[in-house]
């Protein structure tokens, strides 16, 4: 086997919402594999922070201010990327939010806001980049799903509904554009230590670990939280020619949580 199949040389990769967190880790791995990096954030301050982080990592990233829920802004950004960098070969729909609110206390507006970023935006951004992929004769789309694409839990109804829908959007893009040599897959991270999950890991006033922190460690065969770096290898694989016959698949990178009933208390 030619191991260069795992390389991304000559490819242009757009990772949405990648100033930090999982998106930044995935984009950094793509850069190490040879890709040109494009990322976006919602404001100049966040974008500048991202550009600084990439520069510190020795990565020349192309940053764009774009709210992924704004279809006009996304289409204008794709036009700018194509003019300034080139046609997108690899798209990672990473941008996402969560609101942890019991369903009966959650407003419809809050529910819609989560679905807008976590489900509608991947549709909007994928729809904007697929024509270029068709013109090029190839493309890779990776949707950042979640364990909540498979499981529910209290207070995350909007997030689980969105991530469950994102699993099916992944399969539908596979179905519609597989013939155009576009592979659309998902990555389902387990519990990863990023700003998004920081509230679940905060030390208690007495210095003890957060109950949810202890719960997740007991539910994970790997007996630890994941790190953004744990997602880098799977992401490079799904972005590379090594996965050209993998389509519509959700690759769970969760330390085994989904396979495990959990340690007896
Ligand atoms: P994070 O630290 O909260 O980062 C989310 C990123 O998305 C930020 O850069 C944020 O930018 C950006 N973003 C949010 N809304 C946006 C919008 N409307 N337009 C453009 N960018 C937007 O989250 P994370 O933990 O890295 O998670 C990244 C992805 O992985 C999300 O889809 C999340 O659902 C998923 N995920 C996370 C975990 C986990 O345990 N952490 C597990 C499974 C899946 P701002 O700085 O502007 O807010
Ligand atoms: C939560 C967490 C999870 C993780 C992730 C798990 O509140 O349960 O934020 O939703 O972010 O999605 O895969």
Tab-separated table of C-alpha atoms and ligand atoms in Angstrom:
chain	number	residue	atom	x	y	z
A	1	UNK	CA	0.000	0.000	0.000
A	2	UNK	CA	1.194	3.539	-0.790
A	3	UNK	CA	1.151	5.276	2.610
A	4	UNK	CA	0.985	8.638	0.821
A	5	UNK	CA	-2.741	7.841	0.606
A	6	UNK	CA	-2.915	9.289	4.112
A	7	UNK	CA	-1.341	12.595	3.002
A	8	UNK	CA	-3.313	15.781	2.183
A	9	UNK	CA	-0.714	17.561	0.039
A	10	UNK	CA	-2.244	19.974	-2.451
A	11	UNK	CA	-5.655	19.879	-0.768
A	12	UNK	CA	-7.573	22.896	0.552
A	13	UNK	CA	-9.358	22.161	3.817
A	14	UNK	CA	-12.018	24.397	5.398
A	15	UNK	CA	-12.687	23.640	9.059
A	16	UNK	CA	-15.582	25.733	10.330
A	17	UNK	CA	-15.352	27.365	13.771
A	18	UNK	CA	-11.721	26.320	14.156
A	19	UNK	CA	-10.103	29.143	16.161
A	20	UNK	CA	-9.653	26.699	19.045
A	21	UNK	CA	-10.971	23.419	20.431
A	22	UNK	CA	-11.618	20.362	18.296
A	23	UNK	CA	-11.645	22.353	15.040
A	24	UNK	CA	-8.215	23.827	15.696
A	25	UNK	CA	-6.778	20.380	16.503
A	26	UNK	CA	-8.230	18.869	13.330
A	27	UNK	CA	-7.015	21.766	11.167
A	28	UNK	CA	-3.542	21.501	12.721
A	29	UNK	CA	-3.406	17.800	11.851
A	30	UNK	CA	-4.537	18.528	8.292
A	31	UNK	CA	-1.736	21.087	7.990
A	32	UNK	CA	0.790	18.527	9.223
A	33	UNK	CA	-0.508	16.173	6.507
A	34	UNK	CA	0.117	18.843	3.861
A	35	UNK	CA	-3.228	20.621	3.478
A	36	UNK	CA	-3.793	24.369	3.103
A	37	UNK	CA	-5.973	25.508	6.000
A	38	UNK	CA	-9.040	27.722	5.824
A	39	UNK	CA	-11.087	28.501	8.931
A	40	UNK	CA	-13.767	30.960	9.996
A	41	UNK	CA	-15.135	32.522	13.125
A	42	UNK	CA	-17.928	34.922	13.893
A	43	UNK	CA	-15.968	38.053	14.747
A	44	UNK	CA	-12.658	39.788	14.109
A	45	UNK	CA	-11.449	39.317	17.697
A	46	UNK	CA	-12.035	35.550	17.624
A	47	UNK	CA	-10.550	35.330	14.134
A	48	UNK	CA	-7.409	37.222	15.171
A	49	UNK	CA	-7.066	34.909	18.174
A	50	UNK	CA	-7.292	31.948	15.816
A	51	UNK	CA	-4.775	33.384	13.354
A	52	UNK	CA	-2.372	33.956	16.247
A	53	UNK	CA	-2.776	30.368	17.417
A	54	UNK	CA	-2.131	28.985	13.932
A	55	UNK	CA	0.898	31.259	13.490
A	56	UNK	CA	2.281	30.054	16.847
A	57	UNK	CA	1.882	26.495	15.537
A	58	UNK	CA	3.767	27.470	12.374
A	59	UNK	CA	0.629	27.172	10.235
A	60	UNK	CA	-0.265	29.820	7.619
A	61	UNK	CA	-4.050	29.654	7.868
A	62	UNK	CA	-6.559	31.643	5.840
A	63	UNK	CA	-9.200	33.106	8.148
A	64	UNK	CA	-12.637	34.461	7.247
A	65	UNK	CA	-15.313	36.135	9.344
A	66	UNK	CA	-18.465	34.146	8.730
A	67	UNK	CA	-21.444	33.061	10.808
A	68	UNK	CA	-22.159	29.584	9.470
A	69	UNK	CA	-25.913	30.019	10.013
A	70	UNK	CA	-26.032	32.922	7.531
A	71	UNK	CA	-26.508	31.396	4.070
A	72	UNK	CA	-25.653	34.587	2.175
A	73	UNK	CA	-22.494	35.074	4.228
A	74	UNK	CA	-21.487	31.443	3.676
A	75	UNK	CA	-21.983	31.680	-0.085
A	76	UNK	CA	-19.989	34.939	-0.182
A	77	UNK	CA	-17.228	33.321	1.898
A	78	UNK	CA	-17.006	30.323	-0.442
A	79	UNK	CA	-16.667	32.754	-3.376
A	80	UNK	CA	-13.863	34.596	-1.543
A	81	UNK	CA	-12.106	31.330	-0.639
A	82	UNK	CA	-12.269	30.184	-4.268
A	83	UNK	CA	-10.865	33.504	-5.479
A	84	UNK	CA	-8.166	33.869	-2.802
A	85	UNK	CA	-7.162	30.292	-1.923
A	86	UNK	CA	-8.826	27.875	-4.312
A	87	UNK	CA	-11.725	25.417	-4.459
A	88	UNK	CA	-12.393	23.562	-1.210
A	89	UNK	CA	-11.414	19.863	-1.338
A	90	UNK	CA	-12.161	19.007	2.305
A	91	UNK	CA	-14.913	20.478	4.478
A	92	UNK	CA	-15.206	19.821	8.203
A	93	UNK	CA	-18.518	21.029	9.648
A	94	UNK	CA	-17.131	21.567	13.133
A	95	UNK	CA	-18.739	24.819	14.359
A	96	UNK	CA	-21.250	23.998	17.056
A	97	UNK	CA	-22.958	25.141	20.219
A	98	UNK	CA	-24.807	23.485	23.071
A	99	UNK	CA	-27.372	24.794	25.532
A	100	UNK	CA	-27.854	22.620	28.606
A	101	UNK	CA	-31.437	23.419	29.669
A	102	UNK	CA	-34.175	21.024	30.849
A	103	UNK	CA	-36.638	20.681	27.967
A	104	UNK	CA	-39.599	22.130	29.866
A	105	UNK	CA	-37.524	25.223	30.667
A	106	UNK	CA	-36.045	25.598	27.177
A	107	UNK	CA	-37.575	28.215	24.900
A	108	UNK	CA	-38.312	27.390	21.293
A	109	UNK	CA	-35.878	30.174	20.403
A	110	UNK	CA	-33.079	28.437	22.310
A	111	UNK	CA	-33.970	25.099	20.700
A	112	UNK	CA	-33.907	26.702	17.244
A	113	UNK	CA	-30.582	28.457	17.955
A	114	UNK	CA	-28.857	25.130	18.680
A	115	UNK	CA	-30.395	23.369	15.682
A	116	UNK	CA	-29.456	26.361	13.518
A	117	UNK	CA	-25.745	26.036	14.238
A	118	UNK	CA	-25.469	22.266	14.734
A	119	UNK	CA	-27.697	21.041	11.879
A	120	UNK	CA	-28.880	23.804	9.549
A	121	UNK	CA	-25.387	25.280	9.184
A	122	UNK	CA	-23.745	21.992	8.067
A	123	UNK	CA	-26.492	21.825	5.390
A	124	UNK	CA	-25.841	25.442	4.339
A	125	UNK	CA	-22.047	25.105	4.205
A	126	UNK	CA	-22.099	21.687	2.511
A	127	UNK	CA	-24.551	22.990	-0.112
A	128	UNK	CA	-22.180	25.906	-0.787
A	129	UNK	CA	-19.017	23.818	-1.266
A	130	UNK	CA	-20.381	20.708	-3.047
A	131	UNK	CA	-20.615	22.404	-6.507
A	132	UNK	CA	-16.868	23.103	-6.387
A	133	UNK	CA	-16.170	19.531	-5.338
A	134	UNK	CA	-18.264	18.262	-8.249
A	135	UNK	CA	-16.290	20.495	-10.646
A	136	UNK	CA	-13.023	19.106	-9.234
A	137	UNK	CA	-14.251	15.503	-9.436
A	138	UNK	CA	-13.685	14.764	-5.746
A	139	UNK	CA	-14.484	15.982	-2.251
A	140	UNK	CA	-14.496	15.048	1.430
A	141	UNK	CA	-17.079	16.258	3.914
A	142	UNK	CA	-16.669	15.407	7.601
A	143	UNK	CA	-19.514	16.295	9.955
A	144	UNK	CA	-18.629	16.518	13.639
A	145	UNK	CA	-21.435	14.538	15.168
A	146	UNK	CA	-21.544	13.382	18.775
A	147	UNK	CA	-22.360	10.518	21.094
A	148	UNK	CA	-25.649	12.416	21.223
A	149	UNK	CA	-26.172	11.322	17.645
A	150	UNK	CA	-26.921	7.959	19.328
A	151	UNK	CA	-27.814	8.671	22.960
A	152	UNK	CA	-29.887	11.194	24.870
A	153	UNK	CA	-29.286	12.685	28.248
A	154	UNK	CA	-31.039	15.219	30.465
A	155	UNK	CA	-30.865	18.912	29.433
A	156	UNK	CA	-29.481	18.434	25.906
A	157	UNK	CA	-32.677	17.862	23.876
A	158	UNK	CA	-31.851	20.437	21.174
A	159	UNK	CA	-28.248	19.303	20.857
A	160	UNK	CA	-29.154	15.602	20.635
A	161	UNK	CA	-31.894	16.306	18.091
A	162	UNK	CA	-29.458	18.332	15.992
A	163	UNK	CA	-26.606	15.822	16.214
A	164	UNK	CA	-28.984	12.951	15.449
A	165	UNK	CA	-30.128	14.874	12.403
A	166	UNK	CA	-26.514	15.564	11.449
A	167	UNK	CA	-25.889	11.784	11.381
A	168	UNK	CA	-28.719	11.424	8.869
A	169	UNK	CA	-27.640	14.487	6.849
A	170	UNK	CA	-24.232	12.769	6.608
A	171	UNK	CA	-25.863	9.643	5.174
A	172	UNK	CA	-27.966	11.715	2.794
A	173	UNK	CA	-25.033	13.662	1.364
A	174	UNK	CA	-23.312	10.275	0.908
A	175	UNK	CA	-26.382	9.014	-0.947
A	176	UNK	CA	-26.814	12.049	-3.209
A	177	UNK	CA	-23.161	12.767	-4.090
A	178	UNK	CA	-21.273	9.485	-3.748
A	179	UNK	CA	-21.490	9.133	-7.535
A	180	UNK	CA	-19.635	12.488	-7.844
A	181	UNK	CA	-16.767	10.939	-5.873
A	182	UNK	CA	-17.669	12.919	-2.752
A	183	UNK	CA	-17.330	11.021	0.510
A	184	UNK	CA	-19.336	12.367	3.428
A	185	UNK	CA	-18.665	10.832	6.827
A	186	UNK	CA	-19.040	11.831	10.448
A	187	UNK	CA	-16.803	11.785	13.471
A	188	UNK	CA	-18.596	11.183	16.765
A	189	UNK	CA	-16.308	12.372	19.542
A	190	UNK	CA	-16.897	11.090	23.045
A	191	UNK	CA	-16.430	13.512	25.934
A	192	UNK	CA	-13.541	15.777	24.958
A	193	UNK	CA	-11.833	18.342	27.190
A	194	UNK	CA	-12.534	21.652	25.434
A	195	UNK	CA	-14.200	24.956	26.403
A	196	UNK	CA	-17.558	23.412	25.433
A	197	UNK	CA	-17.321	20.810	28.192
A	198	UNK	CA	-15.472	22.932	30.733
A	199	UNK	CA	-18.646	23.375	32.865
A	200	UNK	CA	-18.849	19.574	33.197
A	201	UNK	CA	-15.308	19.344	34.565
A	202	UNK	CA	-15.197	22.304	36.951
A	203	UNK	CA	-13.749	21.545	40.396
A	204	UNK	CA	-16.312	21.692	43.198
A	205	UNK	CA	-16.011	24.357	45.953
A	206	UNK	CA	-14.406	21.717	48.204
A	207	UNK	CA	-11.829	20.993	45.488
A	208	UNK	CA	-13.362	17.640	44.551
A	209	UNK	CA	-13.966	16.619	40.954
A	210	UNK	CA	-17.301	17.517	39.294
A	211	UNK	CA	-19.765	14.607	39.656
A	212	UNK	CA	-20.216	14.546	35.865
A	213	UNK	CA	-16.443	14.351	35.416
A	214	UNK	CA	-16.348	11.277	37.672
A	215	UNK	CA	-19.382	9.816	35.876
A	216	UNK	CA	-17.795	10.107	32.441
A	217	UNK	CA	-14.521	8.584	33.583
A	218	UNK	CA	-16.448	5.637	35.072
A	219	UNK	CA	-18.369	5.219	31.794
A	220	UNK	CA	-15.279	5.298	29.603
A	221	UNK	CA	-13.230	2.085	29.214
A	222	UNK	CA	-10.224	4.335	28.567
A	223	UNK	CA	-10.981	5.804	32.042
A	224	UNK	CA	-10.268	9.348	30.897
A	225	UNK	CA	-11.719	12.319	29.002
A	226	UNK	CA	-10.680	12.559	25.383
A	227	UNK	CA	-8.443	15.320	24.081
A	228	UNK	CA	-8.822	17.187	20.778
A	229	UNK	CA	-5.631	15.454	19.686
A	230	UNK	CA	-7.375	12.065	19.981
A	231	UNK	CA	-9.479	13.115	17.000
A	232	UNK	CA	-6.596	14.064	14.715
A	233	UNK	CA	-5.752	10.653	13.267
A	234	UNK	CA	-9.378	9.695	12.528
A	235	UNK	CA	-9.955	13.096	10.903
A	236	UNK	CA	-6.881	12.829	8.666
A	237	UNK	CA	-7.974	9.324	7.648
A	238	UNK	CA	-11.476	10.486	6.663
A	239	UNK	CA	-10.037	13.511	4.821
A	240	UNK	CA	-7.524	11.412	2.846
A	241	UNK	CA	-7.581	9.109	-0.164
A	242	UNK	CA	-7.143	6.230	2.290
A	243	UNK	CA	-10.899	6.463	2.977
A	244	UNK	CA	-12.171	6.819	-0.604
A	245	UNK	CA	-14.484	3.802	-0.195
A	246	UNK	CA	-15.749	4.875	3.234
A	247	UNK	CA	-18.993	6.811	2.841
A	248	UNK	CA	-21.947	7.619	5.091
A	249	UNK	CA	-20.091	6.279	8.126
A	250	UNK	CA	-20.029	7.813	11.601
A	251	UNK	CA	-16.662	7.019	13.198
A	252	UNK	CA	-17.050	7.200	16.980
A	253	UNK	CA	-13.882	8.329	18.734
A	254	UNK	CA	-15.126	7.941	22.280
A	255	UNK	CA	-12.691	5.757	24.239
A	256	UNK	CA	-15.301	2.991	24.121
A	257	UNK	CA	-18.171	4.707	25.944
A	258	UNK	CA	-20.817	3.622	23.443
A	259	UNK	CA	-19.715	-0.020	23.847
A	260	UNK	CA	-19.680	-0.061	27.666
A	261	UNK	CA	-22.434	-0.349	30.308
A	262	UNK	CA	-20.189	1.414	32.813
A	263	UNK	CA	-18.211	0.393	35.881
A	264	UNK	CA	-20.247	-0.978	38.788
A	265	UNK	CA	-20.303	1.716	41.550
B	1	LIG	P1	-16.092	24.853	21.343
B	1	LIG	O1	-14.820	24.778	22.092
B	1	LIG	O2	-17.309	25.459	21.969
B	1	LIG	O3	-15.816	25.577	19.917
B	1	LIG	C1	-16.901	25.737	19.055
B	1	LIG	C2	-16.425	26.558	17.886
B	1	LIG	O4	-17.525	26.797	17.011
B	1	LIG	C3	-15.881	27.917	18.320
B	1	LIG	O5	-14.759	28.255	17.543
B	1	LIG	C4	-17.042	28.845	17.988
B	1	LIG	O6	-16.646	30.148	17.696
B	1	LIG	C5	-17.570	28.186	16.726
B	1	LIG	N1	-18.943	28.625	16.413
B	1	LIG	C6	-20.039	28.506	17.182
B	1	LIG	N2	-21.104	29.027	16.548
B	1	LIG	C7	-20.659	29.500	15.353
B	1	LIG	C8	-21.270	30.150	14.247
B	1	LIG	N3	-22.585	30.439	14.248
B	1	LIG	N4	-20.505	30.486	13.186
B	1	LIG	C9	-19.180	30.217	13.176
B	1	LIG	N5	-18.528	29.594	14.193
B	1	LIG	C10	-19.276	29.243	15.265
B	1	LIG	O7	-16.533	23.398	20.899
B	1	LIG	P2	-15.686	22.055	20.723
B	1	LIG	O8	-15.747	21.249	21.971
B	1	LIG	O9	-14.366	22.358	20.078
B	1	LIG	O10	-16.641	21.310	19.678
B	1	LIG	C11	-16.467	21.447	18.290
B	1	LIG	C12	-17.512	20.549	17.652
B	1	LIG	O11	-17.410	19.245	18.202
B	1	LIG	C13	-18.943	20.998	17.925
B	1	LIG	O12	-19.748	20.720	16.788
B	1	LIG	C14	-19.384	20.100	19.084
B	1	LIG	O13	-20.787	19.921	19.100
B	1	LIG	C15	-18.678	18.834	18.724
B	1	LIG	N6	-18.459	17.895	19.819
B	1	LIG	C16	-17.793	18.294	20.939
B	1	LIG	C17	-17.556	17.337	21.945
B	1	LIG	C18	-16.840	17.675	23.223
B	1	LIG	O14	-16.901	16.848	24.169
B	1	LIG	N7	-16.164	18.809	23.327
B	1	LIG	C19	-17.978	16.020	21.776
B	1	LIG	C20	-18.679	15.686	20.622
B	1	LIG	C21	-18.891	16.624	19.638
B	1	LIG	P3	-16.833	31.355	18.775
B	1	LIG	O15	-15.534	31.465	19.471
B	1	LIG	O16	-17.177	32.527	17.911
B	1	LIG	O17	-17.967	30.967	19.703
B	2	LIG	C1	-22.924	17.116	27.256
B	2	LIG	C2	-21.658	17.222	26.457
B	2	LIG	C3	-21.732	16.295	25.266
B	2	LIG	C4	-20.467	16.410	24.476
B	2	LIG	C5	-20.474	15.528	23.287
B	2	LIG	C6	-20.507	14.081	23.632
B	2	LIG	O1	-23.377	18.133	27.803
B	2	LIG	O2	-23.434	15.990	27.341
B	2	LIG	O3	-21.427	18.553	26.061
B	2	LIG	O4	-22.845	16.612	24.500
B	2	LIG	O5	-20.276	17.709	24.031
B	2	LIG	O6	-21.432	15.888	22.367
B	2	LIG	O7	-20.294	13.343	22.447
